[in-house]
Amino acid sequence: MQYKKFIISSIIVSIVLAVVNELVFAAENVITNDAVLDGGLNVLVMVQKYSWPFATLFMIYALYKYYVTGSEILADKIVGQKMVTSIALFMVIVQCLPLVYAFFIV
């Protein structure tokens, strides 16, 4: 895989950010007394938590495209590699969103 270091480092960063988010927002997600701002933060935390199962399924499919069907068809190998890279980058972005949002509303 061409971008193996980038993909592995992105996955590690997303796992670390998931743990940091769990530690930061463990007690409660109330930062301000505004219902709209705290509701937005709760939505971002829920998206952050529940994105892992979907990302895992998409990652399995992308790796299937890369390794299994990509061994026969070059286009599938390229598509699989792009999917793996985009999923890893997407997970880093999704894991960062609650912390960035909390930083901006405080």
Short mmCIF file of C-alpha atoms in Angstrom, two decimals:
data_model
loop_
_atom_site.label_atom_id
_atom_site.label_comp_id
_atom_site.label_asym_id
_atom_site.label_seq_id
_atom_site.Cartn_x
_atom_site.Cartn_y
_atom_site.Cartn_z
CA MET A 1 0.00 0.00 0.00
CA GLN A 2 1.39 3.35 -1.01
CA TYR A 3 0.28 5.54 1.90
CA LYS A 4 0.72 2.96 4.64
CA LYS A 5 2.45 5.26 7.15
CA PHE A 6 -0.17 7.98 6.66
CA ILE A 7 -3.02 5.52 7.11
CA ILE A 8 -1.56 3.89 10.21
CA SER A 9 -0.72 7.23 11.81
CA SER A 10 -4.22 8.55 11.04
CA ILE A 11 -5.84 5.54 12.65
CA ILE A 12 -3.61 5.85 15.72
CA VAL A 13 -4.40 9.57 16.02
CA SER A 14 -8.13 8.88 15.74
CA ILE A 15 -7.93 6.23 18.48
CA VAL A 16 -5.99 8.61 20.74
CA LEU A 17 -8.51 11.39 20.07
CA ALA A 18 -11.39 9.03 20.88
CA VAL A 19 -9.80 8.24 24.25
CA VAL A 20 -9.14 11.94 24.91
CA ASN A 21 -12.76 12.78 24.06
CA GLU A 22 -13.99 10.10 26.44
CA LEU A 23 -11.83 11.53 29.22
CA VAL A 24 -12.77 15.16 28.55
CA PHE A 25 -16.51 14.60 28.16
CA ALA A 26 -16.81 11.72 30.66
CA ALA A 27 -18.70 13.53 33.40
CA GLU A 28 -21.06 15.64 31.32
CA ASN A 29 -21.30 17.43 28.02
CA VAL A 30 -22.54 20.70 29.55
CA ILE A 31 -20.02 23.43 28.89
CA THR A 32 -22.27 26.45 28.71
CA ASN A 33 -25.77 26.99 30.00
CA ASP A 34 -27.10 27.43 26.48
CA ALA A 35 -29.26 24.52 25.31
CA VAL A 36 -28.44 25.02 21.63
CA LEU A 37 -24.66 25.05 22.07
CA ASP A 38 -24.71 22.08 24.44
CA GLY A 39 -27.11 20.23 22.14
CA GLY A 40 -24.71 20.74 19.24
CA LEU A 41 -21.90 19.37 21.35
CA ASN A 42 -23.99 16.35 22.34
CA VAL A 43 -24.70 15.64 18.67
CA LEU A 44 -21.01 15.85 17.80
CA VAL A 45 -20.09 13.54 20.69
CA MET A 46 -22.71 11.01 19.56
CA VAL A 47 -21.45 11.18 15.97
CA GLN A 48 -17.91 10.70 17.29
CA LYS A 49 -18.89 7.66 19.36
CA TYR A 50 -21.10 5.93 16.81
CA SER A 51 -18.86 6.50 13.80
CA TRP A 52 -16.54 3.65 14.81
CA PRO A 53 -18.81 0.74 13.76
CA PHE A 54 -19.57 2.29 10.39
CA ALA A 55 -15.95 3.17 9.78
CA THR A 56 -14.92 -0.37 10.65
CA LEU A 57 -17.40 -1.83 8.18
CA PHE A 58 -16.34 0.58 5.44
CA MET A 59 -12.68 -0.13 6.19
CA ILE A 60 -13.26 -3.87 5.85
CA TYR A 61 -14.98 -3.30 2.51
CA ALA A 62 -12.19 -1.01 1.32
CA LEU A 63 -9.53 -3.53 2.33
CA TYR A 64 -11.51 -6.23 0.53
CA LYS A 65 -11.51 -4.07 -2.60
CA TYR A 66 -7.80 -3.44 -2.25
CA TYR A 67 -6.52 -6.91 -1.45
CA VAL A 68 -9.06 -9.37 -2.87
CA THR A 69 -10.57 -7.80 -5.97
CA GLY A 70 -7.55 -5.54 -6.47
CA SER A 71 -5.34 -8.54 -7.12
CA GLU A 72 -7.28 -9.14 -10.32
CA ILE A 73 -8.42 -5.67 -11.36
CA LEU A 74 -6.08 -2.70 -11.05
CA ALA A 75 -8.93 -0.17 -10.92
CA ASP A 76 -10.36 -1.86 -7.83
CA LYS A 77 -6.95 -1.73 -6.16
CA ILE A 78 -6.74 2.02 -6.78
CA VAL A 79 -10.31 2.59 -5.57
CA GLY A 80 -9.67 0.47 -2.47
CA GLN A 81 -6.55 2.43 -1.60
CA LYS A 82 -8.38 5.74 -2.01
CA MET A 83 -11.21 4.46 0.18
CA VAL A 84 -8.84 3.34 2.94
CA THR A 85 -7.03 6.69 2.90
CA SER A 86 -10.28 8.67 2.95
CA ILE A 87 -11.78 6.61 5.76
CA ALA A 88 -8.68 7.10 7.90
CA LEU A 89 -8.71 10.86 7.26
CA PHE A 90 -12.46 11.05 7.87
CA MET A 91 -12.06 9.32 11.22
CA VAL A 92 -9.43 11.82 12.35
CA ILE A 93 -11.72 14.71 11.40
CA VAL A 94 -14.75 13.18 13.13
CA GLN A 95 -12.77 12.50 16.29
CA CYS A 96 -11.50 16.12 16.38
CA LEU A 97 -14.87 17.81 15.91
CA PRO A 98 -16.17 17.71 19.52
CA LEU A 99 -12.92 19.07 20.92
CA VAL A 100 -12.69 21.83 18.33
CA TYR A 101 -16.35 22.75 18.88
CA ALA A 102 -15.90 22.84 22.66
CA PHE A 103 -12.81 25.02 22.22
CA PHE A 104 -14.69 27.53 20.07
CA ILE A 105 -17.81 27.80 22.25
CA VAL A 106 -15.89 28.35 25.47
#
